[in-house]
Amino acid sequence: MIYYIGSLLLIAVGLYAVLVKSNLIKIIIGLNFISSGVNLLIISVGYINNGTAPIFSRLGLNPNTMVDPIPQALTLTAIVIDASELALAVAFVVLLYRHYKTLDIKKIRSLKW
Amino acid sequence: MIRKVVYSIFLAIIVLSLVLFFAAFPFGKNKMTVGKYYIDHGVQQTGAANIVTSVVLDYRGFDTLGEVSVLFAAAAGVGVLLHMIGERRERKVKVPPNFVVRVGSRIVFPFILLFGVYIFVHGHLTPGGGFQGGSIIASGFLLLYLAYPNYKLKRGGLAAIEGLAGLTFVTLGLYGLLTPKVSFLYNFLPMGVFNTLVSAGILPIIYVAIGFKVASEFAGIIDDMICDVMCRGGEK
């Protein structure tokens, strides 16, 4: 249960940063918070009380108590994708800063709406 | 004004979907449907001790090929964005790395490489695999970049490793179409002895390929970013 609450908190903090903050770096950190929260949420959906990891590393492990392998497989790739897209976002910010000399989205006119 | 309305609608959708989600999936209960099948049959069908690996590389192998392409697209995007303007110069550092960092990184670097290789070679037996091992190896290269201001990876070599690794993955997948059981990424090699290093057919080979690919892509991203930020010493 603590995992659900923790992932909700992470998503809430990330959404706050994305929606309220005006510094582009803080927005990217918020996006990262959201993706961590979503990963934690997906993993904790697959959890079973007193479950073991879905790995038959030794004999005698009971397959009936193993946790769901699919959410783990999904987040495993998602973490790497998160990291690379974070790099892409930072590259965009570097270009924006070079062009506008500011990181404040309120001062970047073409981002206004 | 219109911004606030859009924000509220957006937040309402998120809160509503989360509430519905938590109502449908209580914590800690067994709610497996497909996962149960994988746990029960994964060992016989793929020969991998780690069921997560057999899901990533065998049952959802095509999906993983897509993920690797997303990773490639992101790495290529970073390279294109940061090299769009300006020429590259020598890297400049304000404070040169001190003696301890330089010698320590030289001692630690081979062990980081070894650990990364261990992680992705044992991907079908222990928690680990190509994605994690590749990231560890790339972090070793990041250490070298931080410790030696003149250090520079050869981008041609990185591109060759990356291309060969991707080609291995696709070729192994396409070879499955030539086997009697015509299917993409069909596990055509013998299973081997369960829970040993040489087992699970093509899965370890694919994970090694993914490990090389992830490592070279992340090292390329690190190279792009460090050089871009540090090579433009004159600009404010």
Tab-separated table of C-alpha atoms in Angstrom:
chain	number	residue	atom	x	y	z
A	1	MET	CA	0.000	0.000	0.000
A	2	ILE	CA	2.881	2.350	0.803
A	3	TYR	CA	4.009	1.859	-2.783
A	4	TYR	CA	0.727	3.141	-4.169
A	5	ILE	CA	0.913	6.185	-1.889
A	6	GLY	CA	4.553	6.787	-2.779
A	7	SER	CA	3.940	6.579	-6.501
A	8	LEU	CA	0.944	8.911	-6.177
A	9	LEU	CA	3.093	11.410	-4.275
A	10	LEU	CA	5.816	11.219	-6.932
A	11	ILE	CA	3.279	11.790	-9.709
A	12	ALA	CA	1.700	14.689	-7.778
A	13	VAL	CA	5.055	16.385	-7.171
A	14	GLY	CA	5.959	15.929	-10.830
A	15	LEU	CA	2.636	17.328	-12.046
A	16	TYR	CA	3.039	20.323	-9.727
A	17	ALA	CA	6.483	21.025	-11.144
A	18	VAL	CA	5.336	20.633	-14.741
A	19	LEU	CA	2.216	22.765	-14.420
A	20	VAL	CA	3.299	25.519	-12.024
A	21	LYS	CA	7.026	26.052	-12.399
A	22	SER	CA	8.329	28.246	-15.159
A	23	ASN	CA	11.957	27.141	-15.252
A	24	LEU	CA	12.554	24.625	-18.014
A	25	ILE	CA	15.041	22.570	-15.965
A	26	LYS	CA	12.494	22.265	-13.159
A	27	ILE	CA	9.866	21.152	-15.670
A	28	ILE	CA	12.187	18.426	-16.924
A	29	ILE	CA	12.877	17.288	-13.364
A	30	GLY	CA	9.110	17.175	-12.896
A	31	LEU	CA	8.744	14.994	-15.987
A	32	ASN	CA	11.344	12.662	-14.520
A	33	PHE	CA	9.422	12.553	-11.248
A	34	ILE	CA	6.267	11.589	-13.135
A	35	SER	CA	8.001	8.805	-15.020
A	36	SER	CA	9.528	7.417	-11.805
A	37	GLY	CA	6.120	7.510	-10.165
A	38	VAL	CA	4.498	5.729	-13.085
A	39	ASN	CA	7.218	3.071	-13.075
A	40	LEU	CA	6.747	2.498	-9.347
A	41	LEU	CA	2.989	2.337	-9.853
A	42	ILE	CA	3.251	-0.267	-12.617
A	43	ILE	CA	5.650	-2.390	-10.553
A	44	SER	CA	3.469	-2.231	-7.448
A	45	VAL	CA	0.395	-3.287	-9.421
A	46	GLY	CA	2.136	-6.575	-10.128
A	47	TYR	CA	3.100	-7.150	-6.500
A	48	ILE	CA	1.547	-10.005	-4.539
A	49	ASN	CA	1.718	-10.129	-0.743
A	50	ASN	CA	4.694	-12.268	0.343
A	51	GLY	CA	5.586	-12.890	-3.287
A	52	THR	CA	9.005	-13.803	-4.613
A	53	ALA	CA	10.847	-12.586	-7.702
A	54	PRO	CA	9.836	-14.467	-10.885
A	55	ILE	CA	13.247	-16.126	-11.238
A	56	PHE	CA	13.809	-19.882	-10.919
A	57	SER	CA	17.313	-19.412	-9.576
A	58	ARG	CA	17.219	-22.549	-7.407
A	59	LEU	CA	15.078	-25.615	-7.063
A	60	GLY	CA	12.101	-25.636	-4.767
A	61	LEU	CA	10.730	-22.176	-5.520
A	62	ASN	CA	6.969	-22.184	-5.600
A	63	PRO	CA	5.639	-20.741	-8.888
A	64	ASN	CA	2.344	-19.903	-7.203
A	65	THR	CA	3.870	-17.222	-4.963
A	66	MET	CA	5.784	-15.451	-7.716
A	67	VAL	CA	4.873	-11.894	-8.586
A	68	ASP	CA	3.682	-10.820	-12.011
A	69	PRO	CA	6.639	-10.677	-14.471
A	70	ILE	CA	4.970	-8.489	-17.096
A	71	PRO	CA	5.028	-5.122	-15.233
A	72	GLN	CA	8.685	-5.721	-14.402
A	73	ALA	CA	9.469	-6.434	-18.045
A	74	LEU	CA	7.641	-3.267	-19.102
A	75	THR	CA	9.379	-0.986	-16.603
A	76	LEU	CA	12.781	-2.525	-17.332
A	77	THR	CA	12.763	-1.085	-20.823
A	78	ALA	CA	10.824	2.028	-19.789
A	79	ILE	CA	13.587	3.135	-17.398
A	80	VAL	CA	16.166	3.159	-20.167
A	81	ILE	CA	13.783	4.947	-22.511
A	82	ASP	CA	13.131	7.531	-19.763
A	83	ALA	CA	16.837	8.183	-19.408
A	84	SER	CA	17.374	8.675	-23.135
A	85	GLU	CA	14.347	10.933	-23.489
A	86	LEU	CA	15.554	12.972	-20.537
A	87	ALA	CA	18.758	13.481	-22.504
A	88	LEU	CA	16.731	14.546	-25.545
A	89	ALA	CA	14.730	17.021	-23.451
A	90	VAL	CA	17.907	18.485	-21.963
A	91	ALA	CA	19.304	18.868	-25.485
A	92	PHE	CA	16.195	20.860	-26.439
A	93	VAL	CA	16.656	23.054	-23.372
A	94	VAL	CA	20.299	23.672	-24.270
A	95	LEU	CA	19.222	24.840	-27.720
A	96	LEU	CA	16.416	27.009	-26.323
A	97	TYR	CA	18.781	28.618	-23.853
A	98	ARG	CA	21.307	29.309	-26.565
A	99	HIS	CA	18.668	30.957	-28.706
A	100	TYR	CA	16.706	32.951	-26.107
A	101	LYS	CA	19.366	33.339	-23.374
A	102	THR	CA	16.804	32.421	-20.735
A	103	LEU	CA	15.253	29.328	-19.200
A	104	ASP	CA	12.037	31.047	-18.106
A	105	ILE	CA	9.145	29.870	-20.260
A	106	LYS	CA	7.228	33.041	-19.438
A	107	LYS	CA	9.913	35.049	-21.236
A	108	ILE	CA	10.170	32.798	-24.273
A	109	ARG	CA	7.640	34.427	-26.539
A	110	SER	CA	7.080	31.619	-28.995
A	111	LEU	CA	6.067	29.281	-26.160
A	112	LYS	CA	3.329	31.635	-24.963
A	113	TRP	CA	-0.339	30.856	-25.444
B	1	MET	CA	-7.590	31.955	-18.402
B	2	ILE	CA	-7.862	29.337	-21.105
B	3	ARG	CA	-4.662	27.875	-19.710
B	4	LYS	CA	-6.220	27.322	-16.294
B	5	VAL	CA	-9.250	25.629	-17.852
B	6	VAL	CA	-7.044	23.280	-19.839
B	7	TYR	CA	-4.997	22.530	-16.719
B	8	SER	CA	-8.103	21.722	-14.666
B	9	ILE	CA	-9.522	19.436	-17.333
B	10	PHE	CA	-6.163	17.695	-17.586
B	11	LEU	CA	-5.903	17.253	-13.798
B	12	ALA	CA	-9.502	16.031	-13.575
B	13	ILE	CA	-8.812	13.355	-16.201
B	14	ILE	CA	-5.702	12.203	-14.338
B	15	VAL	CA	-7.417	12.094	-10.922
B	16	LEU	CA	-10.436	10.276	-12.348
B	17	SER	CA	-8.314	7.667	-14.089
B	18	LEU	CA	-6.218	7.123	-10.948
B	19	VAL	CA	-9.334	6.673	-8.800
B	20	LEU	CA	-10.785	4.167	-11.262
B	21	PHE	CA	-7.405	2.448	-11.373
B	22	PHE	CA	-7.108	2.044	-7.613
B	23	ALA	CA	-10.672	0.811	-7.374
B	24	ALA	CA	-9.968	-1.860	-9.970
B	25	PHE	CA	-6.531	-2.982	-8.737
B	26	PRO	CA	-6.231	-3.403	-4.943
B	27	PHE	CA	-2.667	-3.669	-3.681
B	28	GLY	CA	-1.057	-7.040	-3.039
B	29	LYS	CA	-3.806	-9.160	-4.558
B	30	ASN	CA	-3.045	-11.721	-7.208
B	31	LYS	CA	-4.462	-10.322	-10.452
B	32	MET	CA	-2.372	-12.211	-12.980
B	33	THR	CA	-3.907	-13.559	-16.145
B	34	VAL	CA	-1.217	-13.709	-18.815
B	35	GLY	CA	1.606	-13.551	-16.270
B	36	LYS	CA	0.508	-16.831	-14.745
B	37	TYR	CA	0.853	-18.532	-18.110
B	38	TYR	CA	4.355	-17.129	-18.520
B	39	ILE	CA	5.414	-18.325	-15.058
B	40	ASP	CA	3.959	-21.789	-15.605
B	41	HIS	CA	5.220	-22.367	-19.150
B	42	GLY	CA	8.147	-19.964	-19.509
B	43	VAL	CA	10.767	-22.410	-18.287
B	44	GLN	CA	9.755	-25.154	-20.732
B	45	GLN	CA	9.168	-22.817	-23.664
B	46	THR	CA	12.178	-20.497	-23.444
B	47	GLY	CA	14.615	-22.241	-21.088
B	48	ALA	CA	15.444	-19.019	-19.234
B	49	ALA	CA	15.475	-19.098	-15.439
B	50	ASN	CA	14.549	-15.419	-15.275
B	51	ILE	CA	10.919	-15.159	-16.369
B	52	VAL	CA	11.230	-11.394	-16.805
B	53	THR	CA	13.924	-11.991	-19.420
B	54	SER	CA	11.810	-14.532	-21.232
B	55	VAL	CA	8.948	-12.015	-21.323
B	56	VAL	CA	11.194	-9.183	-22.523
B	57	LEU	CA	13.073	-11.123	-25.184
B	58	ASP	CA	10.830	-14.000	-26.179
B	59	TYR	CA	7.124	-13.378	-25.640
B	60	ARG	CA	7.423	-9.636	-26.209
B	61	GLY	CA	10.642	-9.659	-28.262
B	62	PHE	CA	9.129	-7.616	-31.054
B	63	ASP	CA	8.146	-4.970	-28.511
B	64	THR	CA	11.736	-4.869	-27.260
B	65	LEU	CA	12.962	-4.332	-30.814
B	66	GLY	CA	10.662	-1.303	-30.888
B	67	GLU	CA	12.056	-0.033	-27.586
B	68	VAL	CA	15.599	-0.342	-28.877
B	69	SER	CA	14.589	1.683	-31.937
B	70	VAL	CA	13.081	4.364	-29.656
B	71	LEU	CA	16.385	4.487	-27.797
B	72	PHE	CA	18.239	4.839	-31.088
B	73	ALA	CA	15.906	7.622	-32.196
B	74	ALA	CA	16.430	9.520	-28.941
B	75	ALA	CA	20.222	9.150	-29.140
B	76	ALA	CA	20.222	10.273	-32.767
B	77	GLY	CA	18.003	13.207	-31.820
B	78	VAL	CA	20.439	14.353	-29.137
B	79	GLY	CA	23.289	14.157	-31.631
B	80	VAL	CA	21.407	16.061	-34.321
B	81	LEU	CA	20.154	18.771	-31.959
B	82	LEU	CA	23.491	19.470	-30.339
B	83	HIS	CA	25.509	19.465	-33.552
B	84	MET	CA	23.110	21.583	-35.544
B	85	ILE	CA	24.985	24.824	-34.992
B	86	GLY	CA	28.589	25.689	-34.469
B	87	GLU	CA	31.780	23.723	-34.878
B	88	ARG	CA	33.404	21.648	-32.185
B	89	ARG	CA	36.473	22.784	-30.367
B	90	GLU	CA	38.765	21.326	-27.733
B	91	ARG	CA	37.147	20.726	-24.393
B	92	LYS	CA	37.989	23.252	-21.709
B	93	VAL	CA	37.651	22.643	-17.998
B	94	LYS	CA	37.841	25.317	-15.352
B	95	VAL	CA	39.330	23.087	-12.661
B	96	PRO	CA	41.464	20.175	-13.897
B	97	PRO	CA	40.574	16.851	-12.237
B	98	ASN	CA	42.972	16.104	-9.421
B	99	PHE	CA	45.370	13.208	-9.081
B	100	VAL	CA	43.086	10.986	-6.997
B	101	VAL	CA	40.266	11.188	-9.538
B	102	ARG	CA	42.553	10.414	-12.472
B	103	VAL	CA	44.289	7.408	-10.898
B	104	GLY	CA	41.168	6.147	-9.168
B	105	SER	CA	39.114	6.189	-12.331
B	106	ARG	CA	41.832	4.268	-14.153
B	107	ILE	CA	41.713	1.583	-11.433
B	108	VAL	CA	37.929	1.430	-11.207
B	109	PHE	CA	37.113	1.574	-14.924
B	110	PRO	CA	37.992	-2.082	-15.814
B	111	PHE	CA	35.902	-3.308	-12.907
B	112	ILE	CA	32.931	-1.224	-14.039
B	113	LEU	CA	33.293	-2.752	-17.524
B	114	LEU	CA	33.559	-6.236	-16.044
B	115	PHE	CA	30.511	-5.706	-13.853
B	116	GLY	CA	28.483	-4.426	-16.794
B	117	VAL	CA	29.480	-7.408	-18.915
B	118	TYR	CA	28.623	-9.758	-16.047
B	119	ILE	CA	25.198	-8.152	-15.712
B	120	PHE	CA	24.267	-8.542	-19.356
B	121	VAL	CA	25.811	-11.986	-19.871
B	122	HIS	CA	23.833	-13.361	-16.923
B	123	GLY	CA	20.625	-11.637	-17.981
B	124	HIS	CA	18.720	-14.883	-18.412
B	125	LEU	CA	19.755	-16.243	-14.989
B	126	THR	CA	19.795	-13.345	-12.536
B	127	PRO	CA	18.036	-9.981	-12.260
B	128	GLY	CA	19.816	-7.995	-14.919
B	129	GLY	CA	20.204	-7.875	-18.632
B	130	GLY	CA	21.306	-5.866	-21.604
B	131	PHE	CA	19.642	-2.603	-20.690
B	132	GLN	CA	21.077	-2.456	-17.173
B	133	GLY	CA	24.523	-3.759	-18.132
B	134	GLY	CA	24.748	-1.310	-21.016
B	135	SER	CA	23.909	1.596	-18.730
B	136	ILE	CA	26.600	0.492	-16.257
B	137	ILE	CA	29.232	0.370	-19.007
B	138	ALA	CA	28.203	3.799	-20.239
B	139	SER	CA	28.573	5.148	-16.687
B	140	GLY	CA	32.153	3.857	-16.745
B	141	PHE	CA	32.795	5.934	-19.868
B	142	LEU	CA	31.216	8.939	-18.134
B	143	LEU	CA	33.788	8.488	-15.355
B	144	LEU	CA	36.597	8.585	-17.926
B	145	TYR	CA	35.157	11.727	-19.498
B	146	LEU	CA	35.057	13.430	-16.105
B	147	ALA	CA	38.551	12.333	-15.103
B	148	TYR	CA	40.391	13.110	-18.340
B	149	PRO	CA	39.610	16.422	-20.063
B	150	ASN	CA	41.231	15.225	-23.290
B	151	TYR	CA	39.461	11.877	-23.370
B	152	LYS	CA	37.443	11.335	-26.509
B	153	LEU	CA	35.617	8.271	-27.719
B	154	LYS	CA	35.917	7.393	-31.388
B	155	ARG	CA	32.459	8.020	-32.764
B	156	GLY	CA	33.035	5.830	-35.803
B	157	GLY	CA	33.773	2.841	-33.612
B	158	LEU	CA	30.720	3.541	-31.467
B	159	ALA	CA	28.525	3.734	-34.540
B	160	ALA	CA	29.984	0.454	-35.857
B	161	ILE	CA	29.345	-1.358	-32.547
B	162	GLU	CA	25.838	0.047	-32.373
B	163	GLY	CA	25.027	-0.926	-35.939
B	164	LEU	CA	26.463	-4.427	-35.598
B	165	ALA	CA	24.531	-5.024	-32.373
B	166	GLY	CA	21.267	-3.871	-33.905
B	167	LEU	CA	21.969	-5.970	-36.986
B	168	THR	CA	22.578	-9.048	-34.804
B	169	PHE	CA	19.216	-8.605	-33.124
B	170	VAL	CA	17.341	-8.182	-36.412
B	171	THR	CA	19.215	-11.012	-38.165
B	172	LEU	CA	18.501	-13.453	-35.333
B	173	GLY	CA	14.865	-12.415	-35.533
B	174	LEU	CA	14.693	-12.792	-39.291
B	175	TYR	CA	16.418	-16.186	-39.152
B	176	GLY	CA	13.406	-17.402	-37.194
B	177	LEU	CA	11.367	-16.896	-40.355
B	178	LEU	CA	13.557	-19.447	-42.189
B	179	THR	CA	13.116	-22.184	-39.581
B	180	PRO	CA	10.274	-24.721	-39.996
B	181	LYS	CA	8.262	-22.837	-37.364
B	182	VAL	CA	7.920	-19.625	-39.343
B	183	SER	CA	7.894	-16.848	-36.769
B	184	PHE	CA	9.928	-13.741	-36.052
B	185	LEU	CA	12.477	-14.179	-33.201
B	186	TYR	CA	11.815	-17.917	-33.008
B	187	ASN	CA	14.178	-19.550	-30.486
B	188	PHE	CA	15.904	-21.942	-32.908
B	189	LEU	CA	19.014	-22.799	-30.867
B	190	PRO	CA	18.996	-25.746	-28.416
B	191	MET	CA	17.894	-24.902	-24.887
B	192	GLY	CA	20.973	-26.269	-23.131
B	193	VAL	CA	21.089	-27.167	-19.453
B	194	PHE	CA	18.598	-25.151	-17.417
B	195	ASN	CA	20.043	-22.477	-15.089
B	196	THR	CA	23.558	-22.520	-16.582
B	197	LEU	CA	25.308	-19.813	-18.569
B	198	VAL	CA	24.819	-21.504	-21.940
B	199	SER	CA	21.100	-22.033	-21.957
B	200	ALA	CA	17.898	-20.501	-23.272
B	201	GLY	CA	18.922	-20.598	-26.944
B	202	ILE	CA	19.140	-17.181	-28.573
B	203	LEU	CA	18.097	-15.125	-25.532
B	204	PRO	CA	21.612	-14.530	-24.108
B	205	ILE	CA	22.916	-13.593	-27.568
B	206	ILE	CA	20.162	-11.031	-27.998
B	207	TYR	CA	20.803	-9.630	-24.529
B	208	VAL	CA	24.525	-9.263	-25.261
B	209	ALA	CA	23.623	-7.432	-28.483
B	210	ILE	CA	21.236	-5.158	-26.574
B	211	GLY	CA	23.932	-4.543	-23.964
B	212	PHE	CA	26.425	-3.381	-26.586
B	213	LYS	CA	23.799	-1.268	-28.285
B	214	VAL	CA	22.640	0.472	-25.110
B	215	ALA	CA	26.225	1.018	-23.948
B	216	SER	CA	27.337	2.588	-27.240
B	217	GLU	CA	24.207	4.727	-27.493
B	218	PHE	CA	24.515	6.069	-23.951
B	219	ALA	CA	28.237	6.661	-24.433
B	220	GLY	CA	27.358	8.606	-27.588
B	221	ILE	CA	24.811	10.703	-25.685
B	222	ILE	CA	27.383	11.416	-22.956
B	223	ASP	CA	29.946	12.389	-25.587
B	224	ASP	CA	27.483	14.716	-27.310
B	225	MET	CA	26.423	16.448	-24.119
B	226	ILE	CA	29.822	16.816	-22.462
B	227	CYS	CA	31.476	18.080	-25.618
B	228	ASP	CA	28.656	20.412	-26.408
B	229	VAL	CA	28.606	22.028	-22.987
B	230	MET	CA	32.352	22.167	-22.431
B	231	CYS	CA	33.664	22.865	-25.914
B	232	ARG	CA	32.004	26.256	-26.137
B	233	GLY	CA	34.097	27.944	-23.519
B	234	GLY	CA	33.823	31.392	-25.058
B	235	GLU	CA	30.047	31.573	-25.205
B	236	LYS	CA	27.984	32.850	-22.330
